PDB file of C-alpha atoms in Angstrom:
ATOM      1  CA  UNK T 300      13.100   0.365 -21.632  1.00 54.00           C
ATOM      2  CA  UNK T 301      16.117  -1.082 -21.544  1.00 63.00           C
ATOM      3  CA  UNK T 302      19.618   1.313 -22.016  1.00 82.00           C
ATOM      4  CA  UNK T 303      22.319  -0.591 -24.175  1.00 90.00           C
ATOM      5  CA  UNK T 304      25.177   1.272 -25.074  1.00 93.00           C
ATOM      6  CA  UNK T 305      27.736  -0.168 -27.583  1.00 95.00           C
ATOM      7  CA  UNK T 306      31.680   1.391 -27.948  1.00 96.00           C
ATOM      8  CA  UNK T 307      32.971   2.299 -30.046  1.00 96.00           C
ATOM      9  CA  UNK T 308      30.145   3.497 -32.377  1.00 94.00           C
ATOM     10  CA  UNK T 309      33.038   2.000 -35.499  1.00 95.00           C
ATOM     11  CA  UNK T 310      36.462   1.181 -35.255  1.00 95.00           C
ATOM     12  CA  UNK T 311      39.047   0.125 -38.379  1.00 97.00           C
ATOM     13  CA  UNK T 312      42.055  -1.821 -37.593  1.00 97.00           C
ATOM     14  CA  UNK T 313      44.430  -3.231 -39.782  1.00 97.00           C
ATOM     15  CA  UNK T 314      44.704  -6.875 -40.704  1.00 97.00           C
ATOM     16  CA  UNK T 315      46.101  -9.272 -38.110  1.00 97.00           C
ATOM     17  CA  UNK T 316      44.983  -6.267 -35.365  1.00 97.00           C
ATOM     18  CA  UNK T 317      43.461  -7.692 -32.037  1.00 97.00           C
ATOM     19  CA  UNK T 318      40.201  -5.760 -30.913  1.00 96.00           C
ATOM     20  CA  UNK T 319      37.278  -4.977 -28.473  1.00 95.00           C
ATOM     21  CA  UNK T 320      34.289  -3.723 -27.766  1.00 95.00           C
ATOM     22  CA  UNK T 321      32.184  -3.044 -24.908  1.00 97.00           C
ATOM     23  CA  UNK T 322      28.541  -3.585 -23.922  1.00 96.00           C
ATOM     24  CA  UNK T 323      26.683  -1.747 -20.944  1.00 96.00           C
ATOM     25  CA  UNK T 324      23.407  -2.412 -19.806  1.00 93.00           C
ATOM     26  CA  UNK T 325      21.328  -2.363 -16.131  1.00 89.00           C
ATOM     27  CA  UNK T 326      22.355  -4.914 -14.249  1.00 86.00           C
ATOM     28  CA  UNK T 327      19.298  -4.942 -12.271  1.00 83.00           C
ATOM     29  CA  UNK T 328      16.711  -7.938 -12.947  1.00 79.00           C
ATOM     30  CA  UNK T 329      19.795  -9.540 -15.314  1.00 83.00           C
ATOM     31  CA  UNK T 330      19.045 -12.829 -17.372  1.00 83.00           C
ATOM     32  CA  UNK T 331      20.809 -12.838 -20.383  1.00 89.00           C
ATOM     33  CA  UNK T 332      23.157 -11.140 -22.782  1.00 93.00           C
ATOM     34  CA  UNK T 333      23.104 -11.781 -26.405  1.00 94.00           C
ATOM     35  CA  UNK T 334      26.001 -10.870 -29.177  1.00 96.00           C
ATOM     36  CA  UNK T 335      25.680 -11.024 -32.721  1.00 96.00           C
ATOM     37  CA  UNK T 336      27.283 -10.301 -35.942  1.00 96.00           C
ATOM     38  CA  UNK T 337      25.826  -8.932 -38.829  1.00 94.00           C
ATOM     39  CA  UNK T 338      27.744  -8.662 -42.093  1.00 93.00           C
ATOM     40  CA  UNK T 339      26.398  -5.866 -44.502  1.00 87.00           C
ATOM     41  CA  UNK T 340      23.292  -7.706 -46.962  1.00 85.00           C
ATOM     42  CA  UNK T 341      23.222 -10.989 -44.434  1.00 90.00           C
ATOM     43  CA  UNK T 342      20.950 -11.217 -41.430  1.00 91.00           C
ATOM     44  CA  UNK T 343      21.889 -11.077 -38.125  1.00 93.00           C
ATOM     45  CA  UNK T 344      23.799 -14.200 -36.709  1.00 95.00           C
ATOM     46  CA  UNK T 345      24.270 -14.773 -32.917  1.00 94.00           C
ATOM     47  CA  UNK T 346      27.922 -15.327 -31.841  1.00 96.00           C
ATOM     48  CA  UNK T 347      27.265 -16.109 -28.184  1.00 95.00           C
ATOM     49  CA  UNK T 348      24.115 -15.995 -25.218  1.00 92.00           C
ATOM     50  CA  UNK T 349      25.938 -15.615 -21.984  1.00 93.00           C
ATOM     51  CA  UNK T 350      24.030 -16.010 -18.569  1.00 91.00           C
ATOM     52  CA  UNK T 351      26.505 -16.470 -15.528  1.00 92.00           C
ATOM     53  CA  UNK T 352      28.543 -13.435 -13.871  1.00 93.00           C
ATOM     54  CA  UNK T 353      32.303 -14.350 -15.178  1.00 94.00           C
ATOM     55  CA  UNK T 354      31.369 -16.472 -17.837  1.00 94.00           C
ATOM     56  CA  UNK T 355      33.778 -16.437 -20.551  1.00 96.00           C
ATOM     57  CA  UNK T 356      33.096 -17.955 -23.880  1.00 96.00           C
ATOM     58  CA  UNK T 357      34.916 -18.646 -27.105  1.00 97.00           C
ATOM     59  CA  UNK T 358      34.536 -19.507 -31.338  1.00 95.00           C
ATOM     60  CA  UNK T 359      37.383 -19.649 -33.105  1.00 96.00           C
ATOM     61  CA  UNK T 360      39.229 -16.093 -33.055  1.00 97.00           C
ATOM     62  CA  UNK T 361      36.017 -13.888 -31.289  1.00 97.00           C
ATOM     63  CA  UNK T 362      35.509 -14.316 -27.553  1.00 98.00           C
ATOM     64  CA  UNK T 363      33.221 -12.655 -25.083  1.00 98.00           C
ATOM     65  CA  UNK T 364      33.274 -11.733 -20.904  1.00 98.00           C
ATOM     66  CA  UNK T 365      30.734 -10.951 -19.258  1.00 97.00           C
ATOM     67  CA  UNK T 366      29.934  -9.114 -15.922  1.00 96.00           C
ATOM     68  CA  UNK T 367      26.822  -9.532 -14.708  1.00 94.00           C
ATOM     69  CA  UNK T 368      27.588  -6.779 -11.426  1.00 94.00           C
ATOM     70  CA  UNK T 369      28.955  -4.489 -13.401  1.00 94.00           C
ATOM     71  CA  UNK T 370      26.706  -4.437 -16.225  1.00 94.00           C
ATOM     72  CA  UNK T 371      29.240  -4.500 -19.142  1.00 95.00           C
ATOM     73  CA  UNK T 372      30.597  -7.524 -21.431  1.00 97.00           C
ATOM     74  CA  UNK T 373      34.068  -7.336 -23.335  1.00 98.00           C
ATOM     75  CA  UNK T 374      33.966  -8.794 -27.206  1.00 98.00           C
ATOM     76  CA  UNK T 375      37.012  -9.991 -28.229  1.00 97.00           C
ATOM     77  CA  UNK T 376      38.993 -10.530 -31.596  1.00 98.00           C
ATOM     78  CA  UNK T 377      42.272 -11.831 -31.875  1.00 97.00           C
ATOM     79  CA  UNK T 378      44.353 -11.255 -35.321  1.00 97.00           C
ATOM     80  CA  UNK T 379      41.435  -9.913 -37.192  1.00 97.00           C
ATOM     81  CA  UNK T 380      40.269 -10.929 -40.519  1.00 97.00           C
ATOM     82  CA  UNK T 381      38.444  -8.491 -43.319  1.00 96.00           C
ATOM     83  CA  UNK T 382      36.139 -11.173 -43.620  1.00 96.00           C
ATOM     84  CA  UNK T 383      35.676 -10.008 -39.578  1.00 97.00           C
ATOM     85  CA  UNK T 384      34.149  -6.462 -41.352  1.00 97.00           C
ATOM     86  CA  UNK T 385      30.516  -6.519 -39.556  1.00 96.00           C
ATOM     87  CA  UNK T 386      28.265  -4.822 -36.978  1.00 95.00           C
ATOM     88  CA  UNK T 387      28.699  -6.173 -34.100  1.00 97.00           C
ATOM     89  CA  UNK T 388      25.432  -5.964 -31.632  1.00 96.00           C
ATOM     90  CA  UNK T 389      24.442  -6.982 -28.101  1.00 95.00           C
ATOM     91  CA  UNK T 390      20.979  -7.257 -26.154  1.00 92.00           C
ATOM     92  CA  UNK T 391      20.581  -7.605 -22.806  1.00 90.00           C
ATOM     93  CA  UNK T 392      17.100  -9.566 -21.670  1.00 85.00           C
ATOM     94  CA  UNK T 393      15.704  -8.987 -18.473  1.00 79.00           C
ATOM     95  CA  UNK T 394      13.845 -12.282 -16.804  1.00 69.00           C
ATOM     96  CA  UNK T 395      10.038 -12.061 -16.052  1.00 64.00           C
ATOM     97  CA  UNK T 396       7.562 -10.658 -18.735  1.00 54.00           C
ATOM     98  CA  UNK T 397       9.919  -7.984 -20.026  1.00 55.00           C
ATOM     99  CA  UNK T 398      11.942 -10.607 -21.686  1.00 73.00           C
ATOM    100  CA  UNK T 399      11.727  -8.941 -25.026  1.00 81.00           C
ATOM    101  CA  UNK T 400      15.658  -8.377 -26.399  1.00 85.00           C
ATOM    102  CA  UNK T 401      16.581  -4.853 -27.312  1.00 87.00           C
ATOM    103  CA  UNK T 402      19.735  -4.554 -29.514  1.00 91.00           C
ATOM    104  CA  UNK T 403      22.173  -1.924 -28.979  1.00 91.00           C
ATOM    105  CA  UNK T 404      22.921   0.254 -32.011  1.00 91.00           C
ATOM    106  CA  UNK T 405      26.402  -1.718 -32.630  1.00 94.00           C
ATOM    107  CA  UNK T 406      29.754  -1.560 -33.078  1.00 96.00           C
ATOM    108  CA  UNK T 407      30.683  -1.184 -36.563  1.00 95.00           C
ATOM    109  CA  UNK T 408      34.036  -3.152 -37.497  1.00 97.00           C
ATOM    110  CA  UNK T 409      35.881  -2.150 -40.820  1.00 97.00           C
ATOM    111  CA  UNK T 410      39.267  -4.846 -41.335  1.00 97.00           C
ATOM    112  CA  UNK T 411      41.292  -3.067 -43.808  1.00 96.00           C
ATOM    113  CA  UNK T 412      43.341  -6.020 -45.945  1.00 94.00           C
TER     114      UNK T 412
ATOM    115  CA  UNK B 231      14.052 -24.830 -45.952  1.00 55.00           C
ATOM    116  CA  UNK B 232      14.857 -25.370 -42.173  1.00 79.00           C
ATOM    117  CA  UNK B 233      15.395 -21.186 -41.595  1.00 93.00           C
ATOM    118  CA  UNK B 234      13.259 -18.422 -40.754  1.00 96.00           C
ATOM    119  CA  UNK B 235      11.593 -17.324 -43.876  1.00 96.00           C
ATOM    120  CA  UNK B 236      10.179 -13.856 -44.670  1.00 97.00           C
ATOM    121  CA  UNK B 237       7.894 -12.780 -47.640  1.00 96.00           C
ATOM    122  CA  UNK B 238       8.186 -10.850 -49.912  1.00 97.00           C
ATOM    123  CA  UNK B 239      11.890  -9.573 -50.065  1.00 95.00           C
ATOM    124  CA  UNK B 240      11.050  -6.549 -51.843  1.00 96.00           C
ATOM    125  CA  UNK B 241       8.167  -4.213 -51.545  1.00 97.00           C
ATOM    126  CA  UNK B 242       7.967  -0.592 -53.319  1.00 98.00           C
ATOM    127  CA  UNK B 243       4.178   0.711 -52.329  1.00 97.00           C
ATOM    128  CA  UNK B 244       3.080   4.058 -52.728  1.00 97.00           C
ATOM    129  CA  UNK B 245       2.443   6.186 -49.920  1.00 97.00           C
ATOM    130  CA  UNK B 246      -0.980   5.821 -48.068  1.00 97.00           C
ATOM    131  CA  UNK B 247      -1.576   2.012 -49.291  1.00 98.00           C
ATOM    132  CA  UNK B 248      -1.657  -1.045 -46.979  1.00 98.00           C
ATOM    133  CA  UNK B 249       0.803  -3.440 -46.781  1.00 98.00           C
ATOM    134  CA  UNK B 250       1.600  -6.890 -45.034  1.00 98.00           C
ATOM    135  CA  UNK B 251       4.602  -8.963 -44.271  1.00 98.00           C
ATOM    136  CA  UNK B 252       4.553 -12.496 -43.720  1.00 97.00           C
ATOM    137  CA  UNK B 253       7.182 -14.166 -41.417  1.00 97.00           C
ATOM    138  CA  UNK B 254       7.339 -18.029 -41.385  1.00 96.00           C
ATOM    139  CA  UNK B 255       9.249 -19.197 -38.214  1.00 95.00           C
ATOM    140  CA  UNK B 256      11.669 -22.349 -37.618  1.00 94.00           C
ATOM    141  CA  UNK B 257       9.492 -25.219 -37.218  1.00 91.00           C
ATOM    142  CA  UNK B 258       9.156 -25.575 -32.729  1.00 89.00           C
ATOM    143  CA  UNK B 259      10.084 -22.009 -32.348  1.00 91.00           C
ATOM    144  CA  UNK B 260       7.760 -20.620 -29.706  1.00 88.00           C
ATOM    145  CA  UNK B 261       9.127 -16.610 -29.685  1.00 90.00           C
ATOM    146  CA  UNK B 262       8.944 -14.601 -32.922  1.00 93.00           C
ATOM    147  CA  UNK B 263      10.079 -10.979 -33.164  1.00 94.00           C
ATOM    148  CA  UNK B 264       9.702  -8.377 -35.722  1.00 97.00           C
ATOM    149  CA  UNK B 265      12.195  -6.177 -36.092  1.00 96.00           C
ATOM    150  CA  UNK B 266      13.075  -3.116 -38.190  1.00 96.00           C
ATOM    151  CA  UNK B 267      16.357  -1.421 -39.748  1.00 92.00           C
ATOM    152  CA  UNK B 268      15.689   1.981 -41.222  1.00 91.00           C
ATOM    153  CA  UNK B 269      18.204   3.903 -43.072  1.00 86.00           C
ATOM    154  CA  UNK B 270      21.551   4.533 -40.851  1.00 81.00           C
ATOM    155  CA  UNK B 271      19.738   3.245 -38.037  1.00 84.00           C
ATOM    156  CA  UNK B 272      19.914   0.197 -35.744  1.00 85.00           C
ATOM    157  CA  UNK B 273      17.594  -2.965 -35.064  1.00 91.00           C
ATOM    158  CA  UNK B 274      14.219  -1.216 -33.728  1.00 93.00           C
ATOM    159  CA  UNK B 275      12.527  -3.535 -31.885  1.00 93.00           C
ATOM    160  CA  UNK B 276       8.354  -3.500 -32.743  1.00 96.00           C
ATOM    161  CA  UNK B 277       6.589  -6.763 -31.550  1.00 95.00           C
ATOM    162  CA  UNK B 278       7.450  -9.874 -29.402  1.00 92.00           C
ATOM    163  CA  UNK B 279       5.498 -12.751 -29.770  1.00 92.00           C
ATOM    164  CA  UNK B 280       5.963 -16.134 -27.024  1.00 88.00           C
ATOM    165  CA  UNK B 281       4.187 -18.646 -26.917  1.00 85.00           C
ATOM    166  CA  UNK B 282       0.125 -18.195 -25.933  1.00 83.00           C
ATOM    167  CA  UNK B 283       1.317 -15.130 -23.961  1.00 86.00           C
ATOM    168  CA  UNK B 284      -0.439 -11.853 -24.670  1.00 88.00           C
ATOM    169  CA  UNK B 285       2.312 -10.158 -27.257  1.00 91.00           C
ATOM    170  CA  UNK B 286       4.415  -7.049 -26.185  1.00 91.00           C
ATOM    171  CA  UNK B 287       3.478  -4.301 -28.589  1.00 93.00           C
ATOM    172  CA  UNK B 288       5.476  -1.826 -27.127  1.00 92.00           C
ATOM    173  CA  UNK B 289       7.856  -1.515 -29.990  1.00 94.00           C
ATOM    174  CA  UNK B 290       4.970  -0.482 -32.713  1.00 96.00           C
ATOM    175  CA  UNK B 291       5.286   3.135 -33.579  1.00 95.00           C
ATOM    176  CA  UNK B 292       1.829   3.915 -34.545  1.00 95.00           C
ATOM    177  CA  UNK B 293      -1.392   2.607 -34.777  1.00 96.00           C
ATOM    178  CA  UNK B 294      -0.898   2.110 -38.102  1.00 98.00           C
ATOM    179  CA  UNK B 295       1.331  -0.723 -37.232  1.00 98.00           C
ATOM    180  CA  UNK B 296      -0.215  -4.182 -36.289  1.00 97.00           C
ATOM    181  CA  UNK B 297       0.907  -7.800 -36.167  1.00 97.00           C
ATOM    182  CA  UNK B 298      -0.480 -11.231 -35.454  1.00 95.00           C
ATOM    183  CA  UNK B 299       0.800 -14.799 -35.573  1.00 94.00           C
ATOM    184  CA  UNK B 300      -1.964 -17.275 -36.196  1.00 85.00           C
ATOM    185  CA  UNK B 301      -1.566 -20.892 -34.402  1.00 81.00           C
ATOM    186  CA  UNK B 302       1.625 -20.265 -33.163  1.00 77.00           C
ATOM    187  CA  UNK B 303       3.162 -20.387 -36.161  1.00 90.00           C
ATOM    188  CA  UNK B 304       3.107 -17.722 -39.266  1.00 95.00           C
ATOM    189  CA  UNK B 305       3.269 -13.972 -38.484  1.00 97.00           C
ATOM    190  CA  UNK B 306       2.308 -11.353 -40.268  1.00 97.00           C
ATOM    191  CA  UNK B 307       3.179  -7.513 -39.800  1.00 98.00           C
ATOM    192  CA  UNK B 308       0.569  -4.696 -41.225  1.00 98.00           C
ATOM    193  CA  UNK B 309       0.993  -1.752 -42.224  1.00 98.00           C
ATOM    194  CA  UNK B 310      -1.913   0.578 -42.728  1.00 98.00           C
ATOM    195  CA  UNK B 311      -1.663   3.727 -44.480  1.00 98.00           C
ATOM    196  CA  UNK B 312       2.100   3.568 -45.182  1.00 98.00           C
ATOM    197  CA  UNK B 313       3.936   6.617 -45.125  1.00 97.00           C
ATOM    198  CA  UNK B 314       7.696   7.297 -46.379  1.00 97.00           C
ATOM    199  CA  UNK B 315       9.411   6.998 -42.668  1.00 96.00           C
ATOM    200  CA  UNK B 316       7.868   3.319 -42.798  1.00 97.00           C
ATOM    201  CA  UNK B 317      10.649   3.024 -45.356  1.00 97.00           C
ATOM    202  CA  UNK B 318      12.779   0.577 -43.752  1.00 97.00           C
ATOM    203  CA  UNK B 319      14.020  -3.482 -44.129  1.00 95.00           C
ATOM    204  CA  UNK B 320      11.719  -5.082 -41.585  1.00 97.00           C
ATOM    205  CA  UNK B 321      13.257  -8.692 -39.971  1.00 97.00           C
ATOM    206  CA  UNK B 322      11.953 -11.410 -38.584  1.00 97.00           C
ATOM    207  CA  UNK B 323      13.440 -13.591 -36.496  1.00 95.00           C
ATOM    208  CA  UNK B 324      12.503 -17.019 -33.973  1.00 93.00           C
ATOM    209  CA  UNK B 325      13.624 -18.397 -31.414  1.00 90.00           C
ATOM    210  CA  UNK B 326      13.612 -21.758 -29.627  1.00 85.00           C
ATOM    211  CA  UNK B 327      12.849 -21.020 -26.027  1.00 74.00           C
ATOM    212  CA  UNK B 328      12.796 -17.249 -25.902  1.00 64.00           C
ATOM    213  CA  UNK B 329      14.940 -14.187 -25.793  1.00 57.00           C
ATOM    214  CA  UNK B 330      16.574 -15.440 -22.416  1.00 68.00           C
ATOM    215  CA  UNK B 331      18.436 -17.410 -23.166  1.00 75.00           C
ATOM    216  CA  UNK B 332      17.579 -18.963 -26.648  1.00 80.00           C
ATOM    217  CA  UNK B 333      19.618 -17.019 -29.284  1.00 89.00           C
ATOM    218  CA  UNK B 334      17.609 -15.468 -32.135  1.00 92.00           C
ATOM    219  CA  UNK B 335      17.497 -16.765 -36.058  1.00 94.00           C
ATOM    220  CA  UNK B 336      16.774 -13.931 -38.032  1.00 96.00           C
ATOM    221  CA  UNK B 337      15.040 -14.514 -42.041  1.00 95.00           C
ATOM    222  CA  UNK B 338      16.424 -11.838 -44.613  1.00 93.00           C
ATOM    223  CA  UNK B 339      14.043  -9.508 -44.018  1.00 95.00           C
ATOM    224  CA  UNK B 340      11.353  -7.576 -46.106  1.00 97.00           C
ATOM    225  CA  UNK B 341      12.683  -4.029 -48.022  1.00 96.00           C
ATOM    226  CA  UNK B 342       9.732  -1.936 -48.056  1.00 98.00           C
ATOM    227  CA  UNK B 343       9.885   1.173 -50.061  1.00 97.00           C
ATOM    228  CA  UNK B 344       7.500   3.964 -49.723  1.00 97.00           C
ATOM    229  CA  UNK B 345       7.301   6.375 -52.532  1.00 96.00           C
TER     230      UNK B 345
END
């Protein structure tokens, strides 16, 4: 079983705020690391799948780091939005036949206008 | 449509009946995943589908739970003898080439209510 831990558990910032989270998980046996948004009566929507130690990728305002040694990746927002207001969630898959993705319990993000 | 689509949206069932979702995956999608959301909780994961591979059932909290997806395609989650902690929205989602490093599409899910 894989351990994901998400911080915070919720944060609200104020419009225009920057912000980030944090995602730890085993580094051991590393593949991929998923993050996703999901907005309160929507499904989940993936916002990035990172693979490479360092890799740093980007869409529109949110960004994401990753650290494959380490075992954490950073999820950025820059001058955030209430339309931003979601859970944010990662999942860490493991390569070989444990490939299954377990989510972490989130990060819940409340934009006050 | 072109998404993932799940059936029905709403279910309120009384407590010891069966009941069964149905999950229809994106067209080429080879990994299917059924997840669950119960109240104030997180994504559970329950069953992992890919490909022809045998499917990881490690998620399913009883025996009461079961899935299967016929020809690759359609899945459908069954729940024997619900009880009132089975309560929950159950999702379904696909992916292209699996949870490494093909990102998931989820459908809306299926409410179930157990009375």
């Amino acid at each position: 079983i894989l351990n994901v831990e998400q911080s915070p558990q919720s944060l609200h910032v104020q419009e225009g705020d920057s912000t980030n989270f944090t995602c730890s998980f085993p580094s051991s046996n590393f593949y991929a690391l998923h993050w996703y948004r999901w907005e309160t009566a929507k499904s989940p929507e993936a916002l990035f799948v990172m693979t490479l130690n360092g890799d740093e990728k980007k869409k529109g305002r949110i960004s994401a780091t990753l650290n494959t040694k380490e075992g954490y990746s950073y999820l950025y927002i820059k001058g955030s939005q209430p339309e931003d207001s979601a859970t944010y969630l990662c999942a860490p898959s493991r390569g070989g036949a444990t490939n299954k993705l377990i989510f972490g319990t989130g990060t819940l993000l409340a934009v006050q206008p | 449509g072109a998404g993932v689509s799940q059936s029905p949206s709403n279910k309120v069932t009384e407590k010891g009946k069966d009941v069964e979702l149905r999950c229809d995956p994106i067209s080429g999608h080879t990994a299917l995943y059924w997840y669950r959301q119960s109240l104030g909780q997180g994504l559970e994961f329950l069953i992992y589908f890919q490909g022809n591979s045998a499917p990881d059932k490690s998620g399913l909290p009883s025996d009461r739970f079961s899935a299967e997806r016929t020809g690759g395609s359609v899945s459908t989650l069954t729940i024997q003898r619900t009880q009132q902690e089975d309560s929950a929205v159950y999702l379904c989602a696909s992916s292209l080439r699996g949870s490494n490093t093909g990102e998931l599409f989820f459908g809306e899910g299926s409410r179930l209510t157990v009375l």
